[in-house]
Amino acid sequence: MSGWTAADIPDLQGRRAIVTGANSGIGYHTALQLARHGASVVLACRSAERGQAAFDRIRAAAPGADVSLGTLDLADLASVRAFAGRHAGEPLDILVNNAGVMALPRRTTADGFEMQFGTNHLGHFALTGLLLPALRAAASARVVTVTSGFAWSGRFRFDDLQGERRYSKWGAYGQAKLANLVFARELDRRVPELTSVAAHPGYAATNLQETGPKMAGNSVMEKAMVVSNAVVAQSAAAGAWPSLYAATAPDAEGGACYGPRLLQFRGSPVKVVTPPQAAKPGLGDRLWQVSESLTGVAYGAAASA
């Protein structure tokens, strides 16, 4: 995989993909490259307006690309169920669990979950489970779940997962990103009919970095993030390479995590070392049970513990 870029993606004709959060950043570039290489891609976006703008940009960049729009709000389980109901009727080859929020002031989802854990993990857990019949119907389905280097700082507070007693925006983000990583590993273990892989973009310039300060009314930090994105970060297009490698490379390993080559910060994708807490015995099983209980989505007989 040395020097791998989006140009190395194989022909994806006949394959169907869903990318969450495809309206901007990593998700947009993931969807664009999948479509450019022949996949039929559903842009799963919360905002219909921003989704339409992304759709138009992809069609302009890749004329004739097979793309469509789907409304999906991962912070609302009713929306997740409705989306899955519309898109579970035919085989699904690639699901990229990309959408997320980062370091927000404490907010709750429509179902009362802390916003970062609810959106980044529980929404994707429910979506994947509801789409499992479509994934199992494909010949060799891939599920890619996007985590972050902040998973290294993540710790689960199972007695306060929703941050009701004590809340730290970065602590909640680390917990959610650790959950993404643990989920990817556990899904690969439990559902052998598909390949589940984690990926993280390193430091890529997206709107995530600016959203938290903006919501908190911290204009100084917001401006600092704009400067940092411009000067330090790699492009969102390059940040999408690990997700694209995980989704399409023939030798991508189930249960592994792919990230940037240079200190997991920037560069071409490689298999990366993951935080030791992600492999703690019994952790995946406990997170799975909690997630099924909170979302009401049971993977059932498809999952072999």
GROMACS .gro file of C-alpha atoms in nm:
model
  305
    1MET     CA    1   0.000   0.000   0.000
    2SER     CA    2   0.308   0.226  -0.015
    3GLY     CA    3   0.211   0.565  -0.156
    4TRP     CA    4  -0.152   0.457  -0.204
    5THR     CA    5  -0.389   0.732  -0.323
    6ALA     CA    6  -0.742   0.749  -0.457
    7ALA     CA    7  -0.600   0.677  -0.803
    8ASP     CA    8  -0.540   0.318  -0.683
    9ILE     CA    9  -0.908   0.245  -0.615
   10PRO     CA   10  -1.017  -0.054  -0.826
   11ASP     CA   11  -1.312  -0.054  -1.062
   12LEU     CA   12  -1.632  -0.046  -0.856
   13GLN     CA   13  -1.887  -0.096  -1.133
   14GLY     CA   14  -2.188  -0.286  -1.007
   15ARG     CA   15  -2.119  -0.206  -0.643
   16ARG     CA   16  -2.356  -0.006  -0.423
   17ALA     CA   17  -2.234   0.225  -0.147
   18ILE     CA   18  -2.378   0.449   0.124
   19VAL     CA   19  -2.167   0.726   0.279
   20THR     CA   20  -2.298   0.912   0.583
   21GLY     CA   21  -2.213   1.278   0.617
   22ALA     CA   22  -2.135   1.295   0.245
   23ASN     CA   23  -2.218   1.663   0.208
   24SER     CA   24  -1.875   1.793   0.313
   25GLY     CA   25  -1.521   1.713   0.421
   26ILE     CA   26  -1.403   1.353   0.442
   27GLY     CA   27  -1.747   1.216   0.357
   28TYR     CA   28  -1.779   1.425   0.042
   29HIS     CA   29  -1.440   1.317  -0.092
   30THR     CA   30  -1.511   0.955  -0.001
   31ALA     CA   31  -1.839   0.963  -0.191
   32LEU     CA   32  -1.682   1.148  -0.485
   33GLN     CA   33  -1.405   0.892  -0.533
   34LEU     CA   34  -1.635   0.593  -0.493
   35ALA     CA   35  -1.862   0.742  -0.761
   36ARG     CA   36  -1.568   0.830  -0.988
   37HIS     CA   37  -1.461   0.467  -0.980
   38GLY     CA   38  -1.799   0.333  -1.080
   39ALA     CA   39  -1.995   0.269  -0.760
   40SER     CA   40  -2.359   0.363  -0.722
   41VAL     CA   41  -2.342   0.598  -0.421
   42VAL     CA   42  -2.610   0.722  -0.184
   43LEU     CA   43  -2.519   1.051  -0.016
   44ALA     CA   44  -2.670   1.017   0.331
   45CYS     CA   45  -2.702   1.372   0.461
   46ARG     CA   46  -2.891   1.544   0.742
   47SER     CA   47  -2.946   1.866   0.548
   48ALA     CA   48  -3.131   1.832   0.217
   49GLU     CA   49  -2.990   2.166   0.102
   50ARG     CA   50  -2.627   2.076   0.174
   51GLY     CA   51  -2.683   1.729   0.036
   52GLN     CA   52  -2.813   1.874  -0.289
   53ALA     CA   53  -2.509   2.103  -0.312
   54ALA     CA   54  -2.278   1.801  -0.268
   55PHE     CA   55  -2.477   1.606  -0.526
   56ASP     CA   56  -2.437   1.889  -0.775
   57ARG     CA   57  -2.064   1.916  -0.708
   58ILE     CA   58  -2.010   1.543  -0.759
   59ARG     CA   59  -2.209   1.541  -1.083
   60ALA     CA   60  -2.002   1.837  -1.206
   61ALA     CA   61  -1.673   1.671  -1.107
   62ALA     CA   62  -1.772   1.326  -1.237
   63PRO     CA   63  -2.030   1.364  -1.515
   64GLY     CA   64  -2.248   1.058  -1.540
   65ALA     CA   65  -2.169   0.945  -1.186
   66ASP     CA   66  -2.441   0.728  -1.033
   67VAL     CA   67  -2.527   0.924  -0.719
   68SER     CA   68  -2.847   0.981  -0.526
   69LEU     CA   69  -2.953   1.164  -0.212
   70GLY     CA   70  -3.090   1.021   0.111
   71THR     CA   71  -3.207   1.210   0.419
   72LEU     CA   72  -3.044   1.080   0.737
   73ASP     CA   73  -3.017   1.242   1.079
   74LEU     CA   74  -2.803   1.016   1.296
   75ALA     CA   75  -2.912   1.214   1.603
   76ASP     CA   76  -3.269   1.088   1.558
   77LEU     CA   77  -3.333   0.712   1.563
   78ALA     CA   78  -3.665   0.760   1.385
   79SER     CA   79  -3.473   0.915   1.095
   80VAL     CA   80  -3.222   0.628   1.104
   81ARG     CA   81  -3.502   0.372   1.085
   82ALA     CA   82  -3.675   0.558   0.802
   83PHE     CA   83  -3.353   0.583   0.601
   84ALA     CA   84  -3.273   0.215   0.652
   85GLY     CA   85  -3.625   0.123   0.549
   86ARG     CA   86  -3.576   0.306   0.220
   87HIS     CA   87  -3.232   0.162   0.144
   88ALA     CA   88  -3.231  -0.195   0.276
   89GLY     CA   89  -3.413  -0.350  -0.017
   90GLU     CA   90  -3.113  -0.441  -0.233
   91PRO     CA   91  -2.759  -0.565  -0.168
   92LEU     CA   92  -2.523  -0.309  -0.013
   93ASP     CA   93  -2.154  -0.358  -0.086
   94ILE     CA   94  -2.002  -0.063   0.102
   95LEU     CA   95  -2.124   0.128   0.406
   96VAL     CA   96  -1.904   0.414   0.524
   97ASN     CA   97  -2.001   0.532   0.873
   98ASN     CA   98  -1.839   0.871   0.837
   99ALA     CA   99  -2.066   1.143   0.976
  100GLY     CA  100  -1.989   1.292   1.312
  101VAL     CA  101  -1.970   1.592   1.541
  102MET     CA  102  -1.672   1.703   1.746
  103ALA     CA  103  -1.615   1.875   2.081
  104LEU     CA  104  -1.957   2.034   2.114
  105PRO     CA  105  -2.103   2.205   2.420
  106ARG     CA  106  -2.330   1.948   2.581
  107ARG     CA  107  -2.636   1.884   2.366
  108THR     CA  108  -2.873   1.590   2.344
  109THR     CA  109  -3.015   1.399   2.048
  110ALA     CA  110  -3.383   1.360   1.971
  111ASP     CA  111  -3.374   1.043   2.184
  112GLY     CA  112  -3.203   1.208   2.480
  113PHE     CA  113  -2.848   1.079   2.424
  114GLU     CA  114  -2.542   1.298   2.464
  115MET     CA  115  -2.494   1.437   2.114
  116GLN     CA  116  -2.142   1.309   2.039
  117PHE     CA  117  -2.197   0.955   2.166
  118GLY     CA  118  -2.548   0.949   2.020
  119THR     CA  119  -2.451   1.074   1.674
  120ASN     CA  120  -2.103   0.933   1.623
  121HIS     CA  121  -2.163   0.589   1.774
  122LEU     CA  122  -2.525   0.503   1.854
  123GLY     CA  123  -2.664   0.640   1.528
  124HIS     CA  124  -2.414   0.440   1.325
  125PHE     CA  125  -2.462   0.130   1.541
  126ALA     CA  126  -2.836   0.144   1.471
  127LEU     CA  127  -2.790   0.220   1.102
  128THR     CA  128  -2.550  -0.070   1.048
  129GLY     CA  129  -2.776  -0.311   1.230
  130LEU     CA  130  -3.081  -0.205   1.033
  131LEU     CA  131  -2.889  -0.234   0.704
  132LEU     CA  132  -2.741  -0.572   0.798
  133PRO     CA  133  -2.976  -0.774   0.571
  134ALA     CA  134  -2.865  -0.564   0.272
  135LEU     CA  135  -2.500  -0.601   0.369
  136ARG     CA  136  -2.532  -0.977   0.411
  137ALA     CA  137  -2.697  -0.998   0.069
  138ALA     CA  138  -2.385  -0.857  -0.099
  139ALA     CA  139  -2.107  -1.091  -0.210
  140SER     CA  140  -1.830  -0.933   0.002
  141ALA     CA  141  -1.963  -0.633   0.191
  142ARG     CA  142  -1.741  -0.381   0.369
  143VAL     CA  143  -1.836  -0.160   0.661
  144VAL     CA  144  -1.594   0.125   0.731
  145THR     CA  145  -1.633   0.319   1.054
  146VAL     CA  146  -1.441   0.644   1.084
  147THR     CA  147  -1.266   0.694   1.416
  148SER     CA  148  -1.003   0.950   1.521
  149GLY     CA  149  -0.666   0.984   1.687
  150PHE     CA  150  -0.865   1.112   1.985
  151ALA     CA  151  -0.966   0.751   2.048
  152TRP     CA  152  -0.630   0.727   2.227
  153SER     CA  153  -0.763   0.960   2.496
  154GLY     CA  154  -1.102   0.789   2.508
  155ARG     CA  155  -1.238   0.619   2.817
  156PHE     CA  156  -1.582   0.469   2.867
  157ARG     CA  157  -1.782   0.591   3.163
  158PHE     CA  158  -2.046   0.322   3.161
  159ASP     CA  159  -2.199   0.471   3.475
  160ASP     CA  160  -2.234   0.811   3.300
  161LEU     CA  161  -2.221   0.750   2.923
  162GLN     CA  162  -2.441   1.050   2.853
  163GLY     CA  163  -2.232   1.294   3.057
  164GLU     CA  164  -2.525   1.387   3.279
  165ARG     CA  165  -2.320   1.412   3.598
  166ARG     CA  166  -1.996   1.539   3.449
  167TYR     CA  167  -1.934   1.659   3.098
  168SER     CA  168  -1.617   1.740   2.909
  169LYS     CA  169  -1.656   1.814   2.538
  170TRP     CA  170  -1.320   1.656   2.455
  171GLY     CA  171  -1.374   1.366   2.693
  172ALA     CA  172  -1.709   1.296   2.528
  173TYR     CA  173  -1.548   1.315   2.184
  174GLY     CA  174  -1.273   1.071   2.286
  175GLN     CA  175  -1.531   0.832   2.426
  176ALA     CA  176  -1.736   0.847   2.104
  177LYS     CA  177  -1.432   0.790   1.882
  178LEU     CA  178  -1.314   0.501   2.098
  179ALA     CA  179  -1.665   0.358   2.061
  180ASN     CA  180  -1.631   0.381   1.682
  181LEU     CA  181  -1.308   0.185   1.694
  182VAL     CA  182  -1.438  -0.080   1.935
  183PHE     CA  183  -1.757  -0.115   1.731
  184ALA     CA  184  -1.561  -0.174   1.409
  185ARG     CA  185  -1.355  -0.449   1.574
  186GLU     CA  186  -1.653  -0.612   1.743
  187LEU     CA  187  -1.866  -0.603   1.428
  188ASP     CA  188  -1.592  -0.786   1.239
  189ARG     CA  189  -1.576  -1.049   1.512
  190ARG     CA  190  -1.951  -1.098   1.542
  191VAL     CA  191  -2.061  -1.088   1.178
  192PRO     CA  192  -1.817  -1.294   0.969
  193GLU     CA  193  -2.028  -1.252   0.654
  194LEU     CA  194  -1.886  -0.903   0.610
  195THR     CA  195  -1.555  -0.721   0.659
  196SER     CA  196  -1.559  -0.441   0.915
  197VAL     CA  197  -1.268  -0.197   0.914
  198ALA     CA  198  -1.187   0.126   1.100
  199ALA     CA  199  -1.019   0.429   0.948
  200HIS     CA  200  -0.913   0.771   1.064
  201PRO     CA  201  -0.811   1.076   0.859
  202GLY     CA  202  -0.531   1.216   1.074
  203TYR     CA  203  -0.548   1.593   1.081
  204ALA     CA  204  -0.751   1.694   0.778
  205ALA     CA  205  -0.903   2.033   0.706
  206THR     CA  206  -1.280   2.002   0.751
  207ASN     CA  207  -1.554   2.209   0.911
  208LEU     CA  208  -1.553   1.984   1.220
  209GLN     CA  209  -1.277   2.183   1.387
  210GLU     CA  210  -1.470   2.509   1.359
  211THR     CA  211  -1.816   2.387   1.459
  212GLY     CA  212  -1.752   2.334   1.832
  213PRO     CA  213  -1.600   2.681   1.895
  214LYS     CA  214  -1.875   2.840   1.685
  215MET     CA  215  -2.149   2.670   1.891
  216ALA     CA  216  -1.973   2.777   2.211
  217GLY     CA  217  -1.948   3.136   2.088
  218ASN     CA  218  -1.568   3.126   2.106
  219SER     CA  219  -1.470   3.338   1.805
  220VAL     CA  220  -1.100   3.338   1.897
  221MET     CA  221  -1.079   2.959   1.893
  222GLU     CA  222  -1.290   2.944   1.579
  223LYS     CA  223  -1.044   3.173   1.397
  224ALA     CA  224  -0.751   2.972   1.535
  225MET     CA  225  -0.902   2.654   1.389
  226VAL     CA  226  -0.944   2.823   1.051
  227VAL     CA  227  -0.575   2.921   1.051
  228SER     CA  228  -0.463   2.578   1.170
  229ASN     CA  229  -0.665   2.407   0.898
  230ALA     CA  230  -0.508   2.629   0.636
  231VAL     CA  231  -0.148   2.600   0.760
  232VAL     CA  232  -0.108   2.262   0.932
  233ALA     CA  233  -0.375   2.019   0.815
  234GLN     CA  234  -0.369   1.803   0.506
  235SER     CA  235  -0.657   1.838   0.262
  236ALA     CA  236  -0.992   1.673   0.318
  237ALA     CA  237  -0.931   1.483  -0.008
  238ALA     CA  238  -0.615   1.327   0.137
  239GLY     CA  239  -0.791   1.272   0.469
  240ALA     CA  240  -1.040   1.050   0.287
  241TRP     CA  241  -0.769   0.810   0.165
  242PRO     CA  242  -0.775   0.583   0.474
  243SER     CA  243  -1.154   0.546   0.446
  244LEU     CA  244  -1.126   0.474   0.075
  245TYR     CA  245  -0.847   0.221   0.129
  246ALA     CA  246  -1.050   0.046   0.399
  247ALA     CA  247  -1.355   0.041   0.172
  248THR     CA  248  -1.195  -0.077  -0.152
  249ALA     CA  249  -0.843  -0.221  -0.119
  250PRO     CA  250  -0.838  -0.599  -0.174
  251ASP     CA  251  -0.594  -0.652   0.113
  252ALA     CA  252  -0.768  -0.437   0.377
  253GLU     CA  253  -0.795  -0.649   0.693
  254GLY     CA  254  -1.111  -0.695   0.892
  255GLY     CA  255  -1.083  -0.554   1.244
  256ALA     CA  256  -0.783  -0.339   1.150
  257CYS     CA  257  -0.756   0.039   1.146
  258TYR     CA  258  -0.603   0.244   0.866
  259GLY     CA  259  -0.471   0.597   0.902
  260PRO     CA  260  -0.206   0.833   0.764
  261ARG     CA  261   0.151   0.710   0.734
  262LEU     CA  262   0.331   1.007   0.896
  263LEU     CA  263   0.279   0.974   1.271
  264GLN     CA  264  -0.088   0.898   1.203
  265PHE     CA  265  -0.109   1.268   1.116
  266ARG     CA  266  -0.087   1.297   0.738
  267GLY     CA  267   0.014   1.106   0.426
  268SER     CA  268  -0.086   0.789   0.244
  269PRO     CA  269  -0.284   0.524   0.434
  270VAL     CA  270  -0.125   0.240   0.628
  271LYS     CA  271  -0.241  -0.005   0.892
  272VAL     CA  272  -0.192   0.181   1.221
  273VAL     CA  273  -0.147   0.091   1.585
  274THR     CA  274  -0.462   0.141   1.790
  275PRO     CA  275  -0.501   0.237   2.157
  276PRO     CA  276  -0.461  -0.058   2.395
  277GLN     CA  277  -0.787   0.020   2.572
  278ALA     CA  278  -0.975  -0.073   2.251
  279ALA     CA  279  -0.863  -0.434   2.294
  280LYS     CA  280  -0.953  -0.467   2.661
  281PRO     CA  281  -1.115  -0.810   2.717
  282GLY     CA  282  -1.492  -0.793   2.732
  283LEU     CA  283  -1.511  -0.426   2.632
  284GLY     CA  284  -1.658  -0.489   2.287
  285ASP     CA  285  -1.922  -0.719   2.427
  286ARG     CA  286  -2.021  -0.469   2.696
  287LEU     CA  287  -2.043  -0.178   2.451
  288TRP     CA  288  -2.249  -0.397   2.216
  289GLN     CA  289  -2.500  -0.489   2.484
  290VAL     CA  290  -2.535  -0.128   2.599
  291SER     CA  291  -2.576  -0.008   2.239
  292GLU     CA  292  -2.847  -0.263   2.161
  293SER     CA  293  -3.031  -0.165   2.479
  294LEU     CA  294  -3.012   0.210   2.412
  295THR     CA  295  -3.103   0.198   2.042
  296GLY     CA  296  -3.348  -0.091   2.047
  297VAL     CA  297  -3.163  -0.236   1.746
  298ALA     CA  298  -3.069  -0.599   1.805
  299TYR     CA  299  -2.839  -0.767   1.555
  300GLY     CA  300  -2.991  -1.098   1.662
  301ALA     CA  301  -2.891  -1.427   1.509
  302ALA     CA  302  -2.666  -1.252   1.258
  303ALA     CA  303  -2.424  -1.170   1.538
  304SER     CA  304  -2.232  -1.464   1.683
  305ALA     CA  305  -2.084  -1.374   2.018
   0.00000   0.00000   0.00000
